[in-house]
Coordinates of C-alpha atoms in Angstrom, one line a residue:
Chain A
X280 CA -31.5 -9.2 11.0
X281 CA -30.6 -7.2 13.9
X282 CA -31.4 -10.2 15.8
X283 CA -29.4 -12.3 13.4
X284 CA -26.3 -9.8 13.7
X285 CA -25.8 -10.7 17.8
X286 CA -23.3 -13.8 17.5
X287 CA -24.0 -16.8 19.9
X288 CA -20.5 -16.8 21.3
X289 CA -22.0 -13.1 23.1
X290 CA -25.2 -14.9 24.2
X291 CA -22.9 -17.7 25.7
X292 CA -20.8 -15.6 27.2
X293 CA -23.1 -13.4 29.5
X294 CA -24.0 -16.8 31.5
X295 CA -20.3 -17.4 32.5
X296 CA -19.2 -13.6 33.2
X297 CA -21.3 -13.3 36.1
X298 CA -18.7 -12.9 38.6
X299 CA -18.6 -9.2 38.4
X300 CA -17.5 -7.0 41.0
X301 CA -19.4 -4.4 42.7
X302 CA -18.9 -1.6 40.5
X303 CA -20.7 -3.7 37.2
X304 CA -23.4 -5.8 37.9
X305 CA -24.1 -6.8 34.2
X306 CA -22.0 -9.2 32.7
X307 CA -18.6 -8.9 32.1
X308 CA -17.1 -8.4 28.7
X309 CA -13.8 -7.3 29.1
X310 CA -12.2 -8.7 32.3
X311 CA -8.4 -7.3 32.5
X312 CA -6.1 -8.1 35.4
X313 CA -3.1 -7.2 36.9
X314 CA -2.3 -5.3 32.7
X315 CA 1.5 -4.1 32.7
X316 CA 2.7 -2.9 29.2
X317 CA 6.0 -1.3 28.0
X318 CA 7.4 0.1 25.0
X319 CA 10.9 -0.7 25.2
X320 CA 11.9 -0.1 28.6
X321 CA 9.3 2.6 29.1
X322 CA 6.3 1.4 31.0
X323 CA 3.2 2.7 30.2
X324 CA 0.2 0.9 32.2
X325 CA 0.6 -0.1 35.5
X326 CA -0.9 -3.0 37.0
X327 CA -4.3 -2.3 35.3
X328 CA -7.4 -4.1 36.2
X329 CA -10.8 -3.2 35.2
X330 CA -13.9 -5.3 34.0
X331 CA -15.8 -3.9 31.5
X332 CA -19.3 -4.6 31.7
X333 CA -21.2 -5.8 27.9
X334 CA -23.9 -3.8 26.4
X335 CA -23.2 -0.7 27.6
X336 CA -20.6 2.1 26.7
X337 CA -17.4 2.2 29.3
X338 CA -15.8 5.5 28.8
X339 CA -11.8 5.6 29.5
X340 CA -10.9 9.4 30.3
X341 CA -7.5 11.0 31.2
X342 CA -5.2 13.0 30.3
X343 CA -2.3 13.1 26.9
X344 CA -0.1 9.8 27.5
X345 CA -2.3 8.4 30.4
X346 CA -2.1 5.0 28.0
X347 CA -5.4 5.2 27.5
X348 CA -5.1 4.9 24.0
X349 CA -2.9 1.7 24.5
X350 CA -5.3 -0.3 26.8
X351 CA -7.8 0.3 24.3
X352 CA -5.2 -1.2 21.8
X353 CA -4.4 -4.2 24.0
X354 CA -8.2 -5.2 24.1
X355 CA -8.1 -6.1 20.1
X356 CA -4.5 -7.1 20.1
X357 CA -3.2 -3.8 17.6
X358 CA -0.5 -3.6 20.4
X359 CA 1.4 -6.2 19.0
X360 CA 2.0 -4.6 16.2
X361 CA 4.2 -2.5 17.4
X362 CA 7.7 -4.5 17.3
X363 CA 8.7 -3.0 20.8
X364 CA 6.0 -3.6 22.4
X365 CA 5.5 -6.1 25.8
X366 CA 2.7 -6.7 27.9
X367 CA 2.3 -8.9 31.1
X368 CA -1.1 -9.6 32.7
X369 CA -4.6 -11.1 31.6
X370 CA -7.2 -10.2 29.5
X371 CA -10.3 -12.2 28.7
X372 CA -13.4 -11.5 26.3
X373 CA -16.6 -13.0 27.7
X374 CA -14.6 -15.6 29.7
X375 CA -11.7 -16.5 26.5
X376 CA -8.1 -15.5 27.1
X377 CA -6.9 -13.3 24.2
X378 CA -3.7 -13.6 24.8
X379 CA -3.8 -17.5 25.3
X380 CA -1.1 -18.7 22.6
X381 CA -3.9 -20.7 21.0
X382 CA -5.3 -17.5 19.6
X383 CA -5.0 -16.0 16.3
X384 CA -4.8 -12.6 17.3
X385 CA -6.7 -11.6 13.4
X386 CA -9.4 -13.7 14.8
X387 CA -9.3 -11.2 18.0
X388 CA -9.5 -8.6 16.0
X389 CA -12.3 -10.2 13.6
X390 CA -14.6 -10.2 17.1
X391 CA -13.4 -6.6 18.0
X392 CA -14.2 -3.4 16.0
X393 CA -12.0 -0.6 16.2
X394 CA -13.1 2.7 15.3
X395 CA -10.2 5.2 14.8
X396 CA -9.9 9.0 15.9
X397 CA -9.3 10.1 12.6
X398 CA -11.5 8.3 9.7
X399 CA -9.5 6.1 7.5
X400 CA -11.6 4.8 4.6
X401 CA -9.9 2.9 2.2
X402 CA -9.6 5.9 -0.5
X403 CA -9.8 3.8 -3.9
X404 CA -12.4 1.8 -2.6
X405 CA -16.2 2.8 -3.2
X406 CA -18.3 3.4 0.2
X407 CA -19.9 0.3 -0.7
X408 CA -16.7 -1.6 -1.0
X409 CA -15.2 0.2 2.1
X410 CA -18.3 -1.5 4.1
X411 CA -18.0 -4.9 2.9
X412 CA -14.3 -5.0 2.8
X413 CA -14.2 -6.8 6.0
X414 CA -16.7 -9.6 4.8
X415 CA -15.1 -10.2 1.4
X416 CA -11.9 -10.9 3.5
X417 CA -13.7 -13.5 6.0
X418 CA -14.6 -15.0 2.3
X419 CA -18.1 -14.1 2.0
X420 CA -18.6 -13.5 -1.7
X421 CA -22.7 -13.9 -2.2
X422 CA -24.0 -10.8 -3.9
X423 CA -27.4 -10.7 -2.1
X424 CA -26.2 -11.4 1.6
X425 CA -23.4 -8.7 0.6
X426 CA -25.9 -6.0 -0.2
X427 CA -27.9 -7.1 2.6
X428 CA -25.2 -6.7 5.2
X429 CA -24.2 -3.1 3.6
X430 CA -27.5 -1.6 4.2
X431 CA -28.0 -2.7 7.6
X432 CA -24.6 -1.7 8.7
X433 CA -25.0 1.3 6.8
X434 CA -28.4 1.9 8.8
X435 CA -27.3 1.2 11.8
X436 CA -24.4 4.0 11.3
X437 CA -26.9 6.0 10.0
X438 CA -25.6 6.7 6.8
X439 CA -28.2 4.6 4.7
X440 CA -30.2 7.5 3.8
X441 CA -27.6 9.9 2.6
X442 CA -25.4 7.6 0.3
X443 CA -27.8 4.8 -0.6
X444 CA -28.4 6.8 -4.2
X445 CA -24.6 6.9 -4.3
X446 CA -23.3 3.5 -3.1
X447 CA -20.5 3.1 -5.8
X448 CA -18.9 7.0 -5.1
X449 CA -15.5 6.9 -4.1
X450 CA -15.3 6.8 -0.3
X451 CA -12.9 10.1 0.0
X452 CA -16.2 11.8 -1.3
X453 CA -17.7 12.0 2.0
X454 CA -17.5 15.1 4.3
X455 CA -15.2 14.3 7.8
X456 CA -18.4 13.0 9.5
X457 CA -19.6 11.0 7.0
X458 CA -16.2 9.3 6.4
X459 CA -16.3 8.4 10.4
X460 CA -19.6 6.6 10.1
X461 CA -18.5 4.9 7.4
X462 CA -15.6 3.7 9.2
X463 CA -18.0 2.9 11.9
X464 CA -20.1 0.9 9.5
X465 CA -17.3 -0.5 8.1
X466 CA -16.5 -2.0 11.6
X467 CA -20.6 -2.9 12.4
X468 CA -20.4 -5.2 8.8
X469 CA -18.1 -7.2 10.1
X470 CA -20.6 -8.0 13.1
X471 CA -18.3 -7.8 16.1
X472 CA -18.9 -8.4 19.6
X473 CA -17.7 -4.7 21.0
X474 CA -16.6 -1.8 19.6
X475 CA -13.4 0.2 20.6
X476 CA -13.5 3.6 19.5
X477 CA -10.3 5.6 20.4
X478 CA -11.8 9.7 20.2
X479 CA -13.7 8.8 17.3
X480 CA -15.5 12.4 17.4
X481 CA -12.3 14.3 18.4
X482 CA -11.9 15.7 14.4
X483 CA -15.3 16.6 13.8
X484 CA -17.2 19.3 13.9
X485 CA -20.2 19.8 16.9
X486 CA -23.2 18.3 14.5
X487 CA -21.3 15.8 13.2
X488 CA -20.0 15.0 17.2
X489 CA -23.7 14.6 18.1
X490 CA -24.6 12.5 15.0
X491 CA -21.5 10.2 16.1
X492 CA -22.8 10.5 20.0
X493 CA -26.2 9.8 19.1
X494 CA -25.4 6.5 17.1
X495 CA -23.0 5.1 20.4
X496 CA -26.2 5.7 22.3
X497 CA -28.6 4.0 19.6
X498 CA -25.3 0.8 19.1
X499 CA -25.3 0.5 22.9
X500 CA -28.2 -2.0 22.7
X501 CA -26.6 -4.5 20.9
X502 CA -22.6 -4.3 21.5
X503 CA -20.3 -3.2 24.4
X504 CA -18.2 -0.3 23.2
X505 CA -15.3 1.2 25.2
X506 CA -14.5 4.8 24.4
X507 CA -11.4 6.7 24.5
X508 CA -12.3 10.3 25.1
X509 CA -10.8 13.6 25.9
X510 CA -13.9 14.8 26.0
X511 CA -15.6 15.4 29.2
X512 CA -18.7 16.0 28.6
X513 CA -19.3 13.4 26.0
X514 CA -17.9 11.2 28.8
X515 CA -20.9 11.9 30.8
X516 CA -23.4 12.1 27.9
X517 CA -22.7 8.4 26.5
X518 CA -21.5 6.4 29.2
X519 CA -22.4 4.3 31.9
X520 CA -19.3 3.6 33.3
X521 CA -16.0 5.7 33.6
X522 CA -12.3 4.8 33.9
X523 CA -9.7 7.8 35.2
X524 CA -6.2 6.7 34.1
X525 CA -3.5 9.3 35.3
X526 CA 0.2 8.2 34.6
X527 CA -0.5 4.9 33.5
X528 CA -2.6 4.1 36.5
X529 CA -6.3 3.3 37.0
X530 CA -6.9 6.5 39.7
X531 CA -10.8 5.1 40.1
X532 CA -13.3 3.3 37.6
X533 CA -17.1 3.5 38.4
X534 CA -20.3 4.4 37.5
X535 CA -20.0 7.5 35.4
X536 CA -22.5 9.2 37.6
X537 CA -20.6 8.8 41.0
X538 CA -17.2 9.9 38.9
X539 CA -18.7 13.2 37.7
X540 CA -20.5 13.8 41.0
X541 CA -19.4 12.2 44.1
X542 CA -16.0 10.6 42.7
X543 CA -13.7 8.9 45.7
X544 CA -10.5 9.9 45.0
X545 CA -8.7 13.4 44.8
X546 CA -7.3 13.5 41.3
X547 CA -10.2 12.7 39.7
X548 CA -12.2 14.9 41.5
X549 CA -9.8 17.6 40.4
X550 CA -9.4 16.0 36.1
X551 CA -13.1 16.1 35.7
X552 CA -13.6 19.7 37.6
X553 CA -11.3 20.9 34.9
X554 CA -8.6 21.6 37.6
X555 CA -5.6 19.9 36.0
X556 CA -5.1 17.9 32.3
Chain B
X24 CA 18.0 25.1 -12.1
X25 CA 14.8 23.3 -13.0
X26 CA 14.6 26.1 -16.1
X27 CA 18.1 25.4 -17.0
X28 CA 17.5 21.3 -16.9
X29 CA 14.3 22.3 -19.4
X30 CA 16.5 25.1 -21.3
X31 CA 19.0 22.2 -22.5
X32 CA 16.2 19.8 -23.3
X33 CA 14.8 21.9 -25.4
X34 CA 18.3 23.0 -26.9
X35 CA 19.2 19.2 -27.6
X36 CA 15.5 18.7 -29.1
X37 CA 16.1 21.6 -31.2
X38 CA 19.6 20.5 -32.6
X39 CA 18.7 17.0 -33.0
X40 CA 15.5 18.4 -35.2
X41 CA 17.6 20.3 -37.1
X42 CA 20.3 17.6 -37.3
X43 CA 17.2 15.4 -39.2
X44 CA 16.0 18.3 -41.5
X45 CA 17.4 16.1 -44.7
X46 CA 15.3 12.8 -43.6
X47 CA 12.3 14.4 -42.2
X48 CA 11.8 15.8 -45.9
X49 CA 13.0 13.2 -47.4
X50 CA 10.8 10.4 -46.1
X51 CA 8.7 12.3 -44.0
X52 CA 6.4 10.1 -41.6
X53 CA 7.8 7.2 -43.9
X54 CA 10.7 7.1 -42.0
X55 CA 8.6 5.8 -38.7
X56 CA 7.0 2.9 -40.7
X57 CA 9.6 2.1 -42.9
X58 CA 11.5 -1.3 -41.7
X59 CA 15.0 -0.9 -44.3
X60 CA 17.9 0.2 -43.1
X61 CA 20.1 0.6 -46.0
X62 CA 23.1 3.0 -46.0
X63 CA 24.0 1.8 -49.6
X64 CA 21.2 2.3 -51.5
X65 CA 20.2 5.3 -49.0
X66 CA 16.8 3.8 -47.5
X67 CA 16.1 4.5 -44.1
X68 CA 13.2 3.1 -41.9
X69 CA 13.5 3.0 -38.3
X70 CA 10.9 0.3 -37.6
X71 CA 13.3 -1.9 -36.4
X72 CA 14.5 0.3 -34.0
X73 CA 11.8 1.5 -32.6
X74 CA 10.2 -2.3 -32.4
X75 CA 13.6 -4.0 -30.5
X76 CA 13.5 -0.5 -28.3
X77 CA 9.6 -1.4 -27.1
X78 CA 10.1 -5.3 -27.0
X79 CA 13.1 -5.1 -25.5
X80 CA 12.2 -2.7 -22.8
X81 CA 9.0 -4.0 -22.2
X82 CA 10.4 -7.6 -21.6
X83 CA 12.2 -5.9 -18.9
X84 CA 10.1 -4.5 -17.5
X85 CA 7.6 -7.7 -17.5
X86 CA 10.6 -9.3 -15.5
X87 CA 12.0 -6.2 -13.4
X88 CA 8.4 -5.2 -11.6
X89 CA 7.1 -8.5 -9.9
X90 CA 10.1 -9.0 -8.3
X91 CA 11.0 -5.4 -7.8
X92 CA 7.4 -4.9 -6.2
X93 CA 8.0 -8.0 -4.4
X94 CA 11.1 -6.7 -2.6
X95 CA 9.4 -3.5 -1.9
X96 CA 6.9 -5.1 0.1
X97 CA 9.4 -7.5 1.3
X98 CA 11.6 -4.6 2.6
X99 CA 8.5 -2.2 3.8
X100 CA 5.8 -4.7 5.4
X101 CA 7.5 -7.7 6.2
X102 CA 11.0 -7.7 6.6
X103 CA 12.7 -7.1 10.5
X104 CA 14.1 -3.7 10.9
X105 CA 18.2 -4.9 10.8
X106 CA 17.5 -6.2 7.8
X107 CA 15.7 -3.2 5.7
X108 CA 18.7 -1.4 5.1
X109 CA 21.4 -4.0 4.3
X110 CA 19.1 -5.8 1.2
X111 CA 18.7 -2.3 -0.3
X112 CA 21.7 -1.1 0.0
X113 CA 22.7 -4.2 -2.3
X114 CA 19.9 -3.6 -4.6
X115 CA 21.2 0.1 -4.9
X116 CA 24.6 -1.0 -5.5
X117 CA 23.3 -3.2 -8.3
X118 CA 22.7 0.4 -9.8
X119 CA 26.1 1.0 -9.7
X120 CA 27.9 -1.8 -11.9
X121 CA 29.0 0.3 -14.9
X122 CA 26.4 -0.4 -17.8
X123 CA 29.7 -1.8 -19.8
X124 CA 30.8 -4.3 -17.0
X125 CA 26.9 -5.8 -17.2
X126 CA 27.8 -5.9 -20.6
X127 CA 30.5 -7.9 -20.9
X128 CA 29.0 -10.2 -18.0
X129 CA 26.0 -10.7 -20.1
X130 CA 27.9 -11.6 -23.0
X131 CA 30.6 -13.9 -22.0
X132 CA 28.6 -15.4 -18.7
X133 CA 24.6 -14.7 -19.5
X134 CA 24.8 -15.1 -22.9
X135 CA 26.2 -18.6 -23.7
X136 CA 24.6 -19.9 -20.2
X137 CA 20.9 -18.7 -21.5
X138 CA 22.0 -20.4 -25.0
X139 CA 22.9 -23.5 -23.3
X140 CA 20.1 -24.1 -20.5
X141 CA 17.3 -21.4 -20.4
X142 CA 16.6 -21.1 -24.4
X143 CA 16.3 -24.7 -25.4
X144 CA 14.0 -25.1 -22.4
X145 CA 11.6 -22.3 -23.2
X146 CA 11.4 -23.9 -27.3
X147 CA 10.6 -27.1 -25.6
X148 CA 8.0 -26.0 -23.4
X149 CA 6.6 -22.6 -25.2
X150 CA 7.7 -23.6 -28.6
X151 CA 4.3 -23.9 -30.1
X152 CA 3.7 -20.0 -29.8
X153 CA 6.0 -17.5 -32.8
X154 CA 8.0 -16.1 -29.6
X155 CA 9.7 -19.0 -28.8
X156 CA 10.8 -20.5 -32.1
X157 CA 13.7 -20.4 -34.6
X158 CA 17.4 -21.0 -33.8
X159 CA 18.8 -19.8 -30.9
X160 CA 22.4 -17.8 -31.2
X161 CA 22.1 -16.7 -27.6
X162 CA 22.3 -13.0 -28.8
X163 CA 18.6 -11.9 -28.9
X164 CA 16.3 -9.8 -28.0
X165 CA 15.3 -12.0 -25.2
X166 CA 18.7 -11.7 -23.8
X167 CA 18.9 -8.1 -23.8
X168 CA 15.6 -7.5 -22.0
X169 CA 17.1 -9.6 -19.1
X170 CA 19.7 -7.5 -19.4
X171 CA 17.7 -4.5 -19.0
X172 CA 15.6 -6.4 -16.2
X173 CA 18.5 -6.1 -14.2
X174 CA 19.7 -2.5 -15.1
X175 CA 16.1 -1.2 -13.8
X176 CA 15.3 -3.2 -11.2
X177 CA 17.5 -1.1 -8.5
X178 CA 15.3 2.1 -9.9
X179 CA 12.2 0.3 -9.7
X180 CA 12.6 -0.9 -6.0
X181 CA 13.8 1.6 -4.4
X182 CA 10.7 4.6 -5.9
X183 CA 8.3 1.8 -4.9
X184 CA 9.5 0.9 -1.6
X185 CA 9.0 5.0 -1.2
X186 CA 6.0 5.0 -2.0
X187 CA 5.1 1.9 -0.3
X188 CA 6.7 3.9 2.9
X189 CA 4.0 7.0 1.9
X190 CA 1.2 5.1 2.8
X191 CA 0.2 6.2 5.7
X192 CA -0.1 3.6 8.7
X193 CA -3.7 4.4 9.6
X194 CA -4.4 2.5 6.5
X195 CA -2.5 -0.3 7.4
X196 CA -4.4 0.2 11.2
X197 CA -7.8 -0.5 9.2
X198 CA -7.1 -3.3 7.5
X199 CA -5.8 -4.7 10.8
X200 CA -8.3 -3.9 12.7
X201 CA -10.8 -5.8 10.3
X202 CA -9.1 -9.2 11.0
X203 CA -6.7 -8.8 7.9
X204 CA -3.7 -11.3 8.0
X205 CA -0.1 -9.7 7.3
X206 CA -0.6 -10.7 3.3
X207 CA -4.3 -9.3 3.4
X208 CA -3.2 -6.0 5.2
X209 CA -0.8 -5.5 2.2
X210 CA -3.2 -6.2 -0.7
X211 CA -6.5 -4.3 -0.2
X212 CA -5.0 -1.6 2.6
X213 CA -0.6 -0.7 1.0
X214 CA -1.1 -1.9 -2.9
X215 CA -4.1 -0.2 -3.5
X216 CA -3.7 2.8 -2.3
X217 CA -0.3 2.6 -3.9
X218 CA -0.9 1.4 -7.4
X219 CA -0.9 4.5 -9.2
X220 CA 2.9 4.9 -7.5
X221 CA 3.9 1.7 -8.5
X222 CA 2.7 2.1 -11.7
X223 CA 5.0 5.5 -12.2
X224 CA 7.6 3.7 -10.6
X225 CA 7.1 1.4 -13.5
X226 CA 7.0 4.0 -16.1
X227 CA 10.1 5.4 -14.9
X228 CA 11.6 2.1 -15.0
X229 CA 10.3 1.9 -18.6
X230 CA 11.8 5.7 -19.5
X231 CA 15.3 4.1 -18.5
X232 CA 15.0 0.9 -20.2
X233 CA 14.1 2.6 -23.5
X234 CA 17.2 4.3 -23.2
X235 CA 19.8 2.2 -21.8
X236 CA 22.4 1.8 -24.7
X237 CA 25.9 -0.5 -23.8
X238 CA 24.6 -3.5 -21.6
X239 CA 22.3 -4.1 -24.5
X240 CA 24.1 -3.5 -27.7
X241 CA 26.6 -5.9 -26.4
X242 CA 23.8 -9.1 -26.3
X243 CA 20.9 -7.8 -28.6
X244 CA 22.8 -8.9 -31.6
X245 CA 22.8 -5.6 -33.8
X246 CA 20.5 -6.8 -36.1
X247 CA 17.8 -4.5 -38.3
X248 CA 14.9 -6.9 -38.1
X249 CA 11.8 -7.3 -37.3
X250 CA 11.2 -11.1 -35.9
X251 CA 8.6 -12.8 -33.9
X252 CA 10.5 -14.9 -32.1
X253 CA 12.6 -13.5 -29.2
X254 CA 15.2 -15.6 -29.8
X255 CA 16.0 -13.5 -33.0
X256 CA 18.6 -10.9 -32.6
X257 CA 17.6 -7.1 -32.6
X258 CA 18.6 -3.5 -32.3
X259 CA 17.7 -0.5 -30.2
X260 CA 17.1 3.3 -31.3
X261 CA 20.4 3.0 -28.5
X262 CA 22.0 0.7 -30.0
X263 CA 22.0 2.1 -33.7
X264 CA 23.1 5.6 -32.6
X265 CA 26.1 4.4 -30.7
X266 CA 27.2 1.6 -33.6
X267 CA 26.6 3.7 -36.3
X268 CA 27.5 7.4 -35.9
X269 CA 30.5 6.8 -36.7
X270 CA 30.3 5.3 -39.7
X271 CA 28.1 8.1 -41.3
X272 CA 29.8 9.3 -43.8
X273 CA 26.9 10.9 -46.3
X274 CA 24.7 13.7 -45.0
X275 CA 21.7 11.7 -45.3
X276 CA 23.0 9.0 -43.5
X277 CA 24.2 11.3 -40.4
X278 CA 20.4 12.9 -41.1
X279 CA 18.9 9.5 -40.3
X280 CA 20.6 8.9 -37.2
X281 CA 19.5 12.5 -35.7
X282 CA 16.3 11.0 -36.7
X283 CA 16.7 8.2 -34.7
X284 CA 17.9 10.1 -31.5
X285 CA 15.0 12.3 -31.9
X286 CA 12.8 9.9 -31.7
X287 CA 14.3 8.3 -28.9
X288 CA 14.3 11.6 -26.8
X289 CA 10.6 12.2 -27.4
X290 CA 9.9 8.5 -26.3
X291 CA 12.0 9.2 -22.8
X292 CA 10.7 12.3 -22.2
X293 CA 6.8 11.6 -22.4
X294 CA 7.8 8.7 -20.3
X295 CA 9.4 10.2 -17.9
X296 CA 6.7 12.8 -17.8
X297 CA 4.2 10.3 -17.2
X298 CA 6.1 8.8 -14.2
X299 CA 7.3 12.0 -12.6
X300 CA 2.9 12.9 -13.0
X301 CA 2.1 9.6 -11.5
X302 CA 4.6 9.3 -8.3
X303 CA 4.5 13.4 -8.1
X304 CA 1.3 13.0 -6.8
X305 CA 2.3 10.7 -3.5
X306 CA 5.0 13.5 -2.7
X307 CA 7.9 11.4 -2.8
X308 CA 9.1 12.7 -6.5
X309 CA 11.3 15.0 -5.1
X310 CA 13.7 12.1 -3.3
X311 CA 13.7 10.0 -6.9
X312 CA 16.6 10.1 -9.2
X313 CA 15.6 11.6 -12.5
X314 CA 15.3 9.5 -15.5
X315 CA 18.8 9.1 -16.5

């Protein structure tokens, strides 16, 4: 089942995305070029260029308001939903232009799962319904298949053992950490190629955070993960690559080890050593 | 302030209770289930009025609900920003039309039109059911239901809109992130979150429909009968009180009118309490205009 869950397009994409920079020797998932984003007349991202490697964790760090959430939301076209947002540049996923006119944004979002800062399960649905809602949206009706995906997704989100006896209980009966893992299971159930996480553990206690981090380390074997985080230790613990943003500009992008030990830019060093931000 | 309102409602209720002592003792529960309303022989039963009140109100709600919720969805989820405020203002203006004006329009414009076009059509297509049979007078329970729908449309729309607006954006985002289309987002994230509140808005509309008097009196036909057909004239509690209190020359007659009032008050209070409880859970209760 876990093998089945790797979409073909991802395997195909790996072959095409090899023109990576020196920073990213592994296949490229997202290739961001000359990205500029405005909200109204206010520019929030300036000429961002970034290549996100596949099947690895890429952390995006930086002080509040540096544009890191906006970048994340541009990757799955969520920021399209803000009426005043305007974007220039090019973002491809495994070689495919995500902003091509021929592409339906809802299909882009189907391929790219997202987990939010605050867990947001559907409160009127049960645990099971929350996990399978995306599949049912896609028109999947066969109950044995839904059941199978339900279990696989909950297992991948490390939640199965805790909820297997009460799958029909309301989702809001779970604890905060469990709700966030439920949201991860919900995102995984539609078998996305990439998982975007916007400070997924910032509202959780240390134990629940540790759960989520273990989970991320597990998931990166199969998924490309981009995570926005405020927590420098977290970035250091879980990511292979780190991008540091400041005032809407990408200051530095390199392996996490390099960013945290011998950064090339003074600003990066000041930030990771806690001198500002 | 709240205590004052409560005291006022209790006082009104008590006066109605006192005023209806005679019929309460004479008929007891029979008053509610008897269908004769015969002032000449001093025999009073409220069933035709209760029937007319509920049937016309329920027709009104059934017509108004899909229109109102549809409008509320359009206004919160779909319409461009610049259009939202003007459309809502138009709908709220509907609520500002005096009931008697709407009644006049109803009797001189709507009822003749209904009699000539939609009613014969309904009779032809749905005439095999008992609800669309018999002679068409124009004035009828169905006409009353339609007038009620127009009158409760603004309140159900504006309360539903508040409820939909109180659905957190994180819910919409959750659905969008799963690749839902706009309509799917509305269905799985917005409507399912808001359904209790919308039910509350409906109950609020029902509460208003039950007590609606003037316009209904003008188009319902005012005949205390229980007919299966919606084309038949009917009578409501509120219309009966308005029409007959001046003719109530005997004490028993007056007492019967008071008891109709008591029944109406209890029914509307219960409906409104249920509505407020349902809406209150959404934290928008305070912005809801209180009943009628």
